[in-house]
Coordinates of C-alpha atoms in Angstrom, one line a residue:
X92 CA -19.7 58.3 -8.7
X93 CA -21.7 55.4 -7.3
X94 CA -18.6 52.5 -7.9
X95 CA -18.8 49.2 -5.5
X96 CA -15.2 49.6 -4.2
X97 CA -15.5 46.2 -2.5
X98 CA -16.6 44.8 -6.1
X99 CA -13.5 46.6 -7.5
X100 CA -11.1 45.5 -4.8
X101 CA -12.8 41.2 -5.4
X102 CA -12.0 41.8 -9.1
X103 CA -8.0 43.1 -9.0
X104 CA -7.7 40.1 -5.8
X105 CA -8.9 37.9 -8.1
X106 CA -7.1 39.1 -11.7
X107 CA -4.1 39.3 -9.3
X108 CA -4.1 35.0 -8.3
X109 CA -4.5 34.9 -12.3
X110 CA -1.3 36.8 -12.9
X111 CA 0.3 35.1 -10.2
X112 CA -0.5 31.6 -11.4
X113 CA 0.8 32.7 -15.4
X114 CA 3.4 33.6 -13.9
X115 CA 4.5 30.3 -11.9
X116 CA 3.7 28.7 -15.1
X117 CA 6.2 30.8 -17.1
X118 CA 8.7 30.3 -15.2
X119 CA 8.9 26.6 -15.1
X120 CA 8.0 26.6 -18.8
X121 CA 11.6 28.6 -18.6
X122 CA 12.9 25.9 -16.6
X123 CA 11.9 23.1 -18.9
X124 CA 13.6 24.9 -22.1
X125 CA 16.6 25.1 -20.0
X126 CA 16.8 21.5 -19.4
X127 CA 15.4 20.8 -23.3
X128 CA 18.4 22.6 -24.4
X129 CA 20.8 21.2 -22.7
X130 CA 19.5 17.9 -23.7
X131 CA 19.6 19.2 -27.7
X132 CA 23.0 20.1 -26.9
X133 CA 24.0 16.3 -25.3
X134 CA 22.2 14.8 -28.2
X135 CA 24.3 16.7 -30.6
X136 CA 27.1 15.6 -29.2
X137 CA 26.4 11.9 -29.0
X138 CA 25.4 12.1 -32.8
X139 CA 29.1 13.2 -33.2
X140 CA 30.6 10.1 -31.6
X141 CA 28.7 7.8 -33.2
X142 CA 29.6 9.5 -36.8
X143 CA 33.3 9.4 -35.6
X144 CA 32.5 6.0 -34.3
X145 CA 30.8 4.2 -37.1
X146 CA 31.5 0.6 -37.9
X147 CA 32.4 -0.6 -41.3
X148 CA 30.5 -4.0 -41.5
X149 CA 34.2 -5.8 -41.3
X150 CA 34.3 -4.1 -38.2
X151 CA 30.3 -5.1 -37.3
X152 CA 30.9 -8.7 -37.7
X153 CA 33.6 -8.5 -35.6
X154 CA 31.6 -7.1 -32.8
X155 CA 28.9 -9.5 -33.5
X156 CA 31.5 -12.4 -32.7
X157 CA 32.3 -10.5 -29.4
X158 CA 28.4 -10.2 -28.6
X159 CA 28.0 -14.1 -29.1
X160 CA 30.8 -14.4 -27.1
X161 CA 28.9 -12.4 -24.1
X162 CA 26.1 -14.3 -24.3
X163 CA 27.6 -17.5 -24.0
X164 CA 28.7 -16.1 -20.4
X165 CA 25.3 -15.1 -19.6
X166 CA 24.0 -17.9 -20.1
X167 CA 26.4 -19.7 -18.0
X168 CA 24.9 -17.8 -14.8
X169 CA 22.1 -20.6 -15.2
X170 CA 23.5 -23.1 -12.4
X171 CA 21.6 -23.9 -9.4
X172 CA 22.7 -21.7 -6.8
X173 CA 24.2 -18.9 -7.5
X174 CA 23.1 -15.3 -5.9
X175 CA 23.8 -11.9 -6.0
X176 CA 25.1 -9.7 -3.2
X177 CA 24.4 -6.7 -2.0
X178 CA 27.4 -5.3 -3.1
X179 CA 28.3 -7.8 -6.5
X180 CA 27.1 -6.0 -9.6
X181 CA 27.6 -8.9 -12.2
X182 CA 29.8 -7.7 -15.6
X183 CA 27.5 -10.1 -17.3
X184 CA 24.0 -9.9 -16.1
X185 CA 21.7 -8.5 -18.4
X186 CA 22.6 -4.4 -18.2
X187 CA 18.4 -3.6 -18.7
X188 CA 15.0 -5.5 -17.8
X189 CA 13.6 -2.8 -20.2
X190 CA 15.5 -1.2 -23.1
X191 CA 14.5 2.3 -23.7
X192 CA 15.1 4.0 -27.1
X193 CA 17.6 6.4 -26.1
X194 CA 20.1 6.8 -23.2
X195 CA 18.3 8.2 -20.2
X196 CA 19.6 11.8 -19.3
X197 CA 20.4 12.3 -15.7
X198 CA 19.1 16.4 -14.7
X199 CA 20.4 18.5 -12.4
X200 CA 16.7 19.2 -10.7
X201 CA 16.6 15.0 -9.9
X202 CA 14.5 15.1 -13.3
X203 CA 13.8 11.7 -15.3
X204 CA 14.2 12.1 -19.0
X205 CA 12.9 8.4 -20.9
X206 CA 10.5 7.9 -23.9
X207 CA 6.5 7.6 -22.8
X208 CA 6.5 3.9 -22.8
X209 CA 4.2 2.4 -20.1
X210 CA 6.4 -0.2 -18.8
X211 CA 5.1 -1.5 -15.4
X212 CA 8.4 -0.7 -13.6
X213 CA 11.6 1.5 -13.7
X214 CA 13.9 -0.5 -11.5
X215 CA 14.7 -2.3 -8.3
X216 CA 16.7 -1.4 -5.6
X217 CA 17.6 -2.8 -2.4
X218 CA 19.0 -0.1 0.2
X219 CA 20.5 -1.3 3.5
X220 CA 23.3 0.4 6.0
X221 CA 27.1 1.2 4.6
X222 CA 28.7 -1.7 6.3
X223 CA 31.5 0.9 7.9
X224 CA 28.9 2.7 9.8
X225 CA 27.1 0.3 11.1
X226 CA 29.2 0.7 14.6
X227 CA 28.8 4.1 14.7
X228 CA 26.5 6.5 12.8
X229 CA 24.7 4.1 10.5
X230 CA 24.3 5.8 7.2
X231 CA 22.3 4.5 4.5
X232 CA 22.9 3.2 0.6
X233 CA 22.3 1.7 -2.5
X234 CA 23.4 -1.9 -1.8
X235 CA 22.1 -3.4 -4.9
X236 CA 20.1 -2.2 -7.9
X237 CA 18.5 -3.7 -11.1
X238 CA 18.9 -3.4 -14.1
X239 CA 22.2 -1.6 -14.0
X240 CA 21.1 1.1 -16.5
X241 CA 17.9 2.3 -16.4
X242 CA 15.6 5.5 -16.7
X243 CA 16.4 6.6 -13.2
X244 CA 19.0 10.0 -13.0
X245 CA 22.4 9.4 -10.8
X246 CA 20.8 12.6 -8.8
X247 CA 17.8 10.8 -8.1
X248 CA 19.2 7.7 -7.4
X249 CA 20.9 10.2 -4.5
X250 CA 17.9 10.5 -2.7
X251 CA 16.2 7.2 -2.6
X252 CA 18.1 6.1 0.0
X253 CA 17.0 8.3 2.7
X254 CA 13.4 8.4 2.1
X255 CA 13.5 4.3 1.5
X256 CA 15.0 4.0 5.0
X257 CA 13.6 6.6 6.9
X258 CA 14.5 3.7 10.1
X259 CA 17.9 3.3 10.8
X260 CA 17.5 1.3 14.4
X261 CA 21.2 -1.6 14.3
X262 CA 21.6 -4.0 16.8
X263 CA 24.3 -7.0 17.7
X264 CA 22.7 -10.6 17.0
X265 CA 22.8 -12.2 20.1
X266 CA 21.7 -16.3 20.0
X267 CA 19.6 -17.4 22.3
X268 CA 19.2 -20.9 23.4
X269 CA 16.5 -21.5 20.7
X270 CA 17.5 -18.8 18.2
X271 CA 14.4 -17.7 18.2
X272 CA 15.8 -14.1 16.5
X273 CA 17.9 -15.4 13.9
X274 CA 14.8 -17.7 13.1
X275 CA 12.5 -15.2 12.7
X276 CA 15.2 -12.8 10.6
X277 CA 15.5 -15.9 8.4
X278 CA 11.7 -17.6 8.2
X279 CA 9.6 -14.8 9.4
X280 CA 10.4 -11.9 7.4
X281 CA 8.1 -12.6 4.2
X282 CA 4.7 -11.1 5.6
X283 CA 1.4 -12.9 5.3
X284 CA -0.9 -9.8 3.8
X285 CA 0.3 -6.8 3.5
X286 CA 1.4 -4.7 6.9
X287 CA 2.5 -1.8 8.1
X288 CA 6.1 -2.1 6.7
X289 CA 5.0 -1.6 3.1
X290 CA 4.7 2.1 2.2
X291 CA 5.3 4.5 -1.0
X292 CA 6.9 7.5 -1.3
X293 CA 7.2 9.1 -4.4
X294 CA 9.7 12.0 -6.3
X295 CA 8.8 14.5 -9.1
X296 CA 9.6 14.2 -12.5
X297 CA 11.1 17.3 -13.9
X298 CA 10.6 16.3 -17.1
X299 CA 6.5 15.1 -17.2
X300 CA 4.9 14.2 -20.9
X301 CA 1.7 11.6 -21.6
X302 CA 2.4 8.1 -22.0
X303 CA 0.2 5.6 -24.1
X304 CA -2.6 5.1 -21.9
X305 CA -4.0 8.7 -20.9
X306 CA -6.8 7.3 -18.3
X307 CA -4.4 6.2 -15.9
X308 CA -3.1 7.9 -13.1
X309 CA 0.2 9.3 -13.1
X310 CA -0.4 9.4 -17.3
X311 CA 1.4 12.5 -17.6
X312 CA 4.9 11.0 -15.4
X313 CA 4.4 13.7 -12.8
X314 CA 5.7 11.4 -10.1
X315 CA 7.9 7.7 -9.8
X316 CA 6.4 6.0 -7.1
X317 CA 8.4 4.1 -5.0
X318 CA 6.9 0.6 -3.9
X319 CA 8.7 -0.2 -0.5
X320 CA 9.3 -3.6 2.0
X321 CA 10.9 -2.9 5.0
X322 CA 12.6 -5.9 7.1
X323 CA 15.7 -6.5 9.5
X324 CA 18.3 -8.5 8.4
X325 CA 21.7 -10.1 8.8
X326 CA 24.7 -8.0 8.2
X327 CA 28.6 -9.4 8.4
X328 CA 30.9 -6.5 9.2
X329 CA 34.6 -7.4 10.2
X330 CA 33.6 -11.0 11.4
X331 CA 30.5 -9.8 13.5
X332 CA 26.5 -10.0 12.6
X333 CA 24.8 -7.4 13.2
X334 CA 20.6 -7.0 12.3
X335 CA 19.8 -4.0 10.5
X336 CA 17.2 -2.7 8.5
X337 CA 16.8 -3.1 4.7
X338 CA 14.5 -2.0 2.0
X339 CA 13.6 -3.6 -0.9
X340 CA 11.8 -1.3 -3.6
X341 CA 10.2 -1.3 -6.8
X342 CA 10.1 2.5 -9.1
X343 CA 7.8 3.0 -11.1
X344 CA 5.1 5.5 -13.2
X345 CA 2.6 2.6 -12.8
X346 CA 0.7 2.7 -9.4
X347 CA 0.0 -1.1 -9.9
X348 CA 0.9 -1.1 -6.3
X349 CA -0.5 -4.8 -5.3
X350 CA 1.7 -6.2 -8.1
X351 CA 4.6 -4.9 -7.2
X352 CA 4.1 -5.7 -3.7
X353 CA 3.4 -9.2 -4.7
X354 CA 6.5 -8.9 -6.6
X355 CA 8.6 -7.8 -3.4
X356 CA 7.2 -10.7 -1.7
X357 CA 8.3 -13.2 -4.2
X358 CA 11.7 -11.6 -4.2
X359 CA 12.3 -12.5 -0.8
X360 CA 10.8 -15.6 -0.9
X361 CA 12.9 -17.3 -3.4
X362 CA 16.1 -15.4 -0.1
X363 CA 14.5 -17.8 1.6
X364 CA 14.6 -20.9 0.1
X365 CA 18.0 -20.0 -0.9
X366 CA 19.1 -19.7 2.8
X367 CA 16.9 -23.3 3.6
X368 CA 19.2 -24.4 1.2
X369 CA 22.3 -23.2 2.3
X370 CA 21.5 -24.0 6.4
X371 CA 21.1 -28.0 4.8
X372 CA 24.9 -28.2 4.0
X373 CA 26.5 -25.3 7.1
X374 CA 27.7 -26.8 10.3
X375 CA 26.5 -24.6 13.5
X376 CA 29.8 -22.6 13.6
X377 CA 29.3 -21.0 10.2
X378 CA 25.9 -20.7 10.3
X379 CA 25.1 -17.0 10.5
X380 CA 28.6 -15.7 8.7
X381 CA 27.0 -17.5 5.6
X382 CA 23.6 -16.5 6.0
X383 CA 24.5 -12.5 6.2
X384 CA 24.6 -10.5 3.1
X385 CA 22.8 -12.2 0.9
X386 CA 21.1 -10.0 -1.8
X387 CA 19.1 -11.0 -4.6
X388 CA 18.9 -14.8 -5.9
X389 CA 19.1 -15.5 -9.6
X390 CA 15.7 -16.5 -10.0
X391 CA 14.9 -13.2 -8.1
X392 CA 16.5 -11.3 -11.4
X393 CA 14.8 -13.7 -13.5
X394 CA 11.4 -12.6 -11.4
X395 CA 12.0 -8.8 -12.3
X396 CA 13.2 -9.3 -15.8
X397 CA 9.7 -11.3 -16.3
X398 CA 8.1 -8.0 -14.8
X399 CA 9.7 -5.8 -17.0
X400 CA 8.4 -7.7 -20.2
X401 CA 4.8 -6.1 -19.2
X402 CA 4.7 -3.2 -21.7
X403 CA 1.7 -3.1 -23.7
X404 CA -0.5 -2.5 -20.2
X405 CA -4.6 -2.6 -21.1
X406 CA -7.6 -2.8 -18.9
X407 CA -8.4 -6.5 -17.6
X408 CA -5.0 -7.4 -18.9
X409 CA -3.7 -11.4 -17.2
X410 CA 0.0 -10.6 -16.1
X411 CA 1.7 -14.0 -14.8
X412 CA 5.2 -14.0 -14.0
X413 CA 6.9 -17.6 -12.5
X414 CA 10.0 -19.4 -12.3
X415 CA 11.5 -22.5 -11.4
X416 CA 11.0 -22.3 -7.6
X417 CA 8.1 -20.0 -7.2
X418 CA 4.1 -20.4 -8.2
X419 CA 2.6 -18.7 -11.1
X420 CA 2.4 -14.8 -9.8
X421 CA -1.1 -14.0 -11.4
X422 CA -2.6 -10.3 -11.5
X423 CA -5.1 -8.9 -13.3
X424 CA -5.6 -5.0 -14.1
X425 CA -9.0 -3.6 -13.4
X426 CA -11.7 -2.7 -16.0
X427 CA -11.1 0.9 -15.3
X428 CA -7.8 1.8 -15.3
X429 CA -8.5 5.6 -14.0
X430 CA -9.4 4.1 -10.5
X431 CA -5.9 1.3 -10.8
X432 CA -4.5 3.2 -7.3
X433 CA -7.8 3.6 -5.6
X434 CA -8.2 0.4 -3.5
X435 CA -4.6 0.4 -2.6
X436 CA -4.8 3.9 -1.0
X437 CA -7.9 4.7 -0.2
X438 CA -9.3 1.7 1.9
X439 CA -6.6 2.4 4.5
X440 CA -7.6 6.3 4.6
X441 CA -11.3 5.6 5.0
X442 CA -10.8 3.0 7.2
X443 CA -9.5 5.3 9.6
X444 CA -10.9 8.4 9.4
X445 CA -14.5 9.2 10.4
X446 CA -16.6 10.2 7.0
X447 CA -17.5 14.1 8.7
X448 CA -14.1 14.4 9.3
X449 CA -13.2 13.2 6.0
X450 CA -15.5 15.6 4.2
X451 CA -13.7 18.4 6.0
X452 CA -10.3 17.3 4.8
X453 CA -11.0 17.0 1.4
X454 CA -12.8 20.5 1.4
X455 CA -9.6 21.9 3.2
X456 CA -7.7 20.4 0.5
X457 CA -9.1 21.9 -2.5
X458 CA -9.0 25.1 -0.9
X459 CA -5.1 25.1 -0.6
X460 CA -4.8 24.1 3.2
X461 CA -2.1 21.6 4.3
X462 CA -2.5 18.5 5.5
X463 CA 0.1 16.7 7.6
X464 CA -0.9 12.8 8.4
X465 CA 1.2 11.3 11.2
X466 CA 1.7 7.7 12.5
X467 CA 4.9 5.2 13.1
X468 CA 2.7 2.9 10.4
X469 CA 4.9 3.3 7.5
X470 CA 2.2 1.9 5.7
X471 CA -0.9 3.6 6.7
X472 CA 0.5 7.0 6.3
X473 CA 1.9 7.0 2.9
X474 CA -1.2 5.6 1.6
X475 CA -3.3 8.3 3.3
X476 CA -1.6 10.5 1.9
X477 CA -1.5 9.9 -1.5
X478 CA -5.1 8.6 -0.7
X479 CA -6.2 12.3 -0.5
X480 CA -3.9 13.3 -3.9
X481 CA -5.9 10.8 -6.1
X482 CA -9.3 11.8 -4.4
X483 CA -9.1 15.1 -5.9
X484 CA -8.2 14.5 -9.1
X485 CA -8.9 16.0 -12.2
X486 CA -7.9 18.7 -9.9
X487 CA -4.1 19.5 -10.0
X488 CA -2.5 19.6 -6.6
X489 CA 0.7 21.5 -7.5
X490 CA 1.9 22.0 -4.2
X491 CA 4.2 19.9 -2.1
X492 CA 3.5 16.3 -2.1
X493 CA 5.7 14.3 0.5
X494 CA 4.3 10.6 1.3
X495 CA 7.0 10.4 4.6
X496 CA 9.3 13.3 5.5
X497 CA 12.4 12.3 7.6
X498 CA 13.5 13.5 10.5
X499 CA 16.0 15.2 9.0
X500 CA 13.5 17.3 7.5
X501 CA 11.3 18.4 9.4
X502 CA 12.0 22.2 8.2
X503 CA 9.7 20.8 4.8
X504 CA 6.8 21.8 7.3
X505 CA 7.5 25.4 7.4
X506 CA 7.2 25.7 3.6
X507 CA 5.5 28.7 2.8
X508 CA 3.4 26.7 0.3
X509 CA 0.6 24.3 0.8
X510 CA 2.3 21.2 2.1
X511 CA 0.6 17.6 1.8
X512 CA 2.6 15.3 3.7
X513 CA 3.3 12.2 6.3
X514 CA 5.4 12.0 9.0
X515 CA 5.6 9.4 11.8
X516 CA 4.9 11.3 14.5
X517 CA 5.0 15.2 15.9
X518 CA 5.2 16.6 19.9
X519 CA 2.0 18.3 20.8
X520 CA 4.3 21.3 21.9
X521 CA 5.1 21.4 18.3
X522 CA 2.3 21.1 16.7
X523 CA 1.3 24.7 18.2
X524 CA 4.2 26.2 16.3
X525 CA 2.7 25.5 12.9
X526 CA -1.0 27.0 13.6
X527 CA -1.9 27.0 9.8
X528 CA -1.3 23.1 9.2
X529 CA -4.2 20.8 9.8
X530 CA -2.9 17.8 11.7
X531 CA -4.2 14.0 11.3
X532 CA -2.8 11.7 14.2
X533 CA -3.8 8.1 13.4
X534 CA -2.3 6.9 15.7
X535 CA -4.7 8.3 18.4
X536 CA -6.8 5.7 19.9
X537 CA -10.1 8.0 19.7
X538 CA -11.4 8.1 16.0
X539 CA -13.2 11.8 16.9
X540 CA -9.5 12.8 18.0
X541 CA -7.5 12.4 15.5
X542 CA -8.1 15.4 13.2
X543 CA -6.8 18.7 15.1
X544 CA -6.4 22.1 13.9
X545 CA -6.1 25.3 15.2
X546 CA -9.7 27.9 15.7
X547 CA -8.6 30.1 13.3
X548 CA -8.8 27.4 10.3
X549 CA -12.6 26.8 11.4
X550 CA -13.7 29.7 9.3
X551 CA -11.0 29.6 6.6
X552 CA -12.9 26.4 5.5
X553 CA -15.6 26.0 3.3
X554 CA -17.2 22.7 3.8
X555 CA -18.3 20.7 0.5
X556 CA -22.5 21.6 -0.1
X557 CA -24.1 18.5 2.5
X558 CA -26.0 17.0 -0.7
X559 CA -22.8 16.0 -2.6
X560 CA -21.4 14.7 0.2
X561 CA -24.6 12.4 1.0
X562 CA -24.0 10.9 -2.6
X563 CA -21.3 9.1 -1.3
X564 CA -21.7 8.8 2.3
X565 CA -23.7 5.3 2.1
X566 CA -20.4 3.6 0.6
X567 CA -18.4 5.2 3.6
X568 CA -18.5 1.5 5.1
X569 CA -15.1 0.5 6.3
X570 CA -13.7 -1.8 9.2
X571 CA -11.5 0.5 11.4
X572 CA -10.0 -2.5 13.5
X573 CA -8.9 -4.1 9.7
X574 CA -7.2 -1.2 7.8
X575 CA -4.9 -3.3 5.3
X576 CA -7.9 -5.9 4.7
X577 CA -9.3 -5.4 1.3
X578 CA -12.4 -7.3 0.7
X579 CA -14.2 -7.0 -2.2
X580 CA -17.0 -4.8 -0.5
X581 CA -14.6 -2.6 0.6
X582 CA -12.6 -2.2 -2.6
X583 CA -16.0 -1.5 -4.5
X584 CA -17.1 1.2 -2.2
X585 CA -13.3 3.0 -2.2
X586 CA -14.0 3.1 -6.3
X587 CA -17.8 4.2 -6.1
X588 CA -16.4 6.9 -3.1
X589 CA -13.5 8.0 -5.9
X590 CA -15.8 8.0 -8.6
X591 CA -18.5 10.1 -7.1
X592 CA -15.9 12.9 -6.4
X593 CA -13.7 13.0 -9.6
X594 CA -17.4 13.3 -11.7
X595 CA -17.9 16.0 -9.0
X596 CA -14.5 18.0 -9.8
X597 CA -14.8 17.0 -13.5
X598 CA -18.2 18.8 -13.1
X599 CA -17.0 21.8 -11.9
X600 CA -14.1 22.1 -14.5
X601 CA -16.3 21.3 -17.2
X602 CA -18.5 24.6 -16.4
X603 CA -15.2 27.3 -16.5
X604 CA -13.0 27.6 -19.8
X605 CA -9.6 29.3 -19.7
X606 CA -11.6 32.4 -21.3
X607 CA -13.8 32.1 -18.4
X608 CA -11.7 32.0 -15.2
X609 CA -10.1 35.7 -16.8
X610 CA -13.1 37.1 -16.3
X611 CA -15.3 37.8 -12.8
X612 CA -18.0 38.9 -14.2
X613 CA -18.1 35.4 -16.4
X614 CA -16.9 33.7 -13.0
X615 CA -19.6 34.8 -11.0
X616 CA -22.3 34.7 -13.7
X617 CA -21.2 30.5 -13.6
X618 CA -21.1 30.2 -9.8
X619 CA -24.4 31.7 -9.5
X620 CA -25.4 28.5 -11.8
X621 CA -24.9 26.0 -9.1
X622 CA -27.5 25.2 -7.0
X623 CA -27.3 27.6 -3.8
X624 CA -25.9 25.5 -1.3
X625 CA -23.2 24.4 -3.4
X626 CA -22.4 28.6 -4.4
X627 CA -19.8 29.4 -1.1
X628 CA -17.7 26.3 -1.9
X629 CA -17.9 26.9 -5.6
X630 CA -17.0 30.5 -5.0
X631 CA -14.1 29.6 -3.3
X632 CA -12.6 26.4 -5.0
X633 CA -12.4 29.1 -8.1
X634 CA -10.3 31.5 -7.0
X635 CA -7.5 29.2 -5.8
X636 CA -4.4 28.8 -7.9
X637 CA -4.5 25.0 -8.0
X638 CA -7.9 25.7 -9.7
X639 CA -6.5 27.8 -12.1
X640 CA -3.6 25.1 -13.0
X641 CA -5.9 22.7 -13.6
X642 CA -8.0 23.7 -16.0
X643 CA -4.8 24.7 -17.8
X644 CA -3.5 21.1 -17.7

């Protein structure tokens, strides 16, 4: 019986990773009926309170009289002046910048449940150090957050904190003769461009569906991205100032990510004129006691409430958001919305890794390998990360995802799953523990140093074919010395760079059909179709599980 075992023994491997990935998929299709029924069951019970709670109209107009009434009060918040705290929620500001269609559902699995509107943000938070831990273990927390009620879960609202404050370094404030410190806490904390003190870090949404516009990225709601300003900043506690650090972040499914940064800025900003203000009428003695613990100004609500008017989000769409104090904030969406993240991210990834090493990632990528990027840049590293998550799409990266692990979890990196991650900074001696994770240390001075792996992942890598790679490698043109400077060359060649690969993946995926990928025979009849150099990649992009998930998508 003349049978090719080895043939026999490729085919069950391969119908096996098939089964495997059905299988993954079944059960979170479980998961999400779980979480559908519950919310069936919620539903049915609000629908009996609001029968039992039904308003005659005697009883309507009444409650019209008490809305008036409510009004009038907001309205009175219009003086000159007056701010918000960290820790003053207002009865009577406005309870949402944007007013969903039904109350948001907070899941047990930190899942988001909100209709598909494409609103250009979620909510804002600013998270700073529990004032009764600052002398000891300073722990962090929500200090402020707007609007009040949003699409955002209690569970999730949880975790923000510790990835939004991964630094937790509190000192005494101690004035100088020239109070140079409290100087720059107070005048020098709104950066000129963007630095490395603005990152992302995102969380996954349990509860994914399409929104409006289908080209953009993040269309289904996988992820909320997390726009994030780090600063220090004056803290009171029990009649002593302390600088700490605090984070002011913007959620949303939009990566608009310069807007919102823009946005951030303006936000502190308008702090700052209301502390100029404030040092104009305080005598020296009370100077820092009441410039400490100051949150958000009016006109910094009346900045995000103007934000979260942008709802009906098109390609080359004006947005311009002002108030009384600040200049027109103009920003206008690109022609393409597919490639809205790309300059944002990808400039910063390019700019600092060499374009060999680069085409090795990606290829390690796509073949299931993880990828941990490390540097103290806060900035850099959650953008290269998330860099190399939009370079691959069409392709579904279903693995872990984590823009900036704490330190408190460092265990994430002995997942036995692909992990795709940033980190500020690992111990050689550790590195060595984790022999299957392909290391990028940007912070190493030598550009032909900074991607390190172990021997044994040399031959587990299939390099992308040298011909699709040279389609691109003329726009590889980036300033490593300027890795936040985005000039309008270097924006174009991080879209023609993204561009060139999606068509690439689309490419591939347009080749295969669900039928297809069940079958190796059919499988290797369509490998055999790509030009020869291109057949051992092929061959092995095909048989991975993320493969197999996104075709199914």
């Amino acid at each position: 019986m003349n049978e090719n075992w080895e043939e026999k023994f490729d085919s069950l491997l391969y119908e096996y990773s098939l089964l495997s990935s059905e299988h993954n998929q079944l059960k979170l299709s479980h998961e999400r009926l779980k979480t559908y029924t519950s919310y069936l069951e919620e539903e049915n019970q609000e629908l009996k309170k609001l029968i039992k709670d039904y308003e005659f109209p005697q009883t309507r107009a009444k409650t019209e009289e008490n809305l008036i009434s409510r009004s009038a009060s907001i309205i009175s918040m219009s003086k000159p002046g007056y701010l918000l705290t960290e820790v003053e929620k207002s009865q009577d500001m406005p309870a949402k910048a944007i007013t969903p269609l039904k109350t948001p559902q907070p899941q047990p699995d930190n899942g988001i449940e909100t209709e598909f509107s494409t609103c250009i943000y979620e909510g804002f938070f600013v998270i700073g150090i529990k004032p009764d831990t600052i002398k000891s273990k300073p722990q962090e927390q929500i200090l402020f957050e707007f609007p009040t009620s949003s699409s955002i879960s209690q569970s999730m609202k949880a975790i923000i904190p510790g990835l939004a404050l991964a630094i937790k370094d509190v000192r005494e404030l101690r004035l100088t003769g020239s109070a140079s410190e409290l100087n720059n806490l107070i005048f020098g904390q709104i950066p000129p461009k963007r630095n490395n003190n603005c990152f992302i870090f995102t969380l996954r949404n349990e509860t994914p569906g399409f929104g409006e516009i289908s080209d953009m990225p993040n269309a289904n709601r996988e992820v909320m991205y997390f726009i994030c300003l780090l600063i220090d900043d004056i803290t009171e506690f029990e009649g002593q100032e302390w600088i700490a650090p605090k984070c002011y972040c913007i959620a949303s499914y939009v990566p608009s990510f310069e807007l919102h940064y823009e946005v951030l800025c303006s936000i502190l900003f308008l702090k700052r004129l209301h502390r100029m203000d404030l040092m104009q009428t305080l005598v020296t003695g009370e100077m820092t006691s009441q410039l400490s613990n100051i949150g958000v100004t009016k006109e910094g609500i009346e900045l995000l409430e103007g934000l979260g008017k942008i709802v009906n989000i098109d390609e080359l769409m004006e947005v311009s958001i002002s108030t009384s104090s600040l200049d027109c904030l103009k920003y206008t969406l690109p022609n393409d919305l597919n490639v809205l993240d790309i300059p944002w991210l990808c400039v910063p990834l390019f700019s600092s890794v060499l374009f060999t090493d680069f085409c090795w990632l990606i290829s390690a990528l796509v073949q299931e390998k993880s990828i941990i990027f490390a540097s103290y840049n806060l900035g850099l590293v959650t953008s290269c990360v998330l860099a190399m998550r939009a370079l691959i799409r069409p392709l579904n990266w279903i693995s872990l995802t984590i823009p900036l692990i704490p330190d408190d979890l460092r265990e994430l990196l002995e997942a036995p799953v692909p992990v795709l991650a940033g980190i500020t900074h690992i111990e050689a001696k550790l590195r060595h523990r984790f022999p299957n994770i392909i290391w990028v240390l940007l912070d190493e001075q030598a550009p032909k140093h900074r991607v390190q792996f172990s021997s044994g992942l040399v031959n587990e890598v299939t390099e992308i074919d040298l011909n699709v790679s040279n389609t691109f490698k003329d726009f590889y043109i980036f300033d490593s010395e300027s890795t936040f400077d985005k000039t309008k060359e270097s924006q174009e060649n991080a879209i023609k760079i993204a561009k060139k690969l999606q068509n690439y993946w689309q490419g591939i995926l347009d080749k295969f059909s669900t039928k297809a990928i069940k079958d190796p025979k059919t499988v290797k009849k369509i490998v055999n179709g790509f030009a020869t150099t291109e057949q051992k990649f092929i061959n092995t992009l095909v048989t991975t599980q993320m493969f197999a998930n996104s075709f199914e998508e």
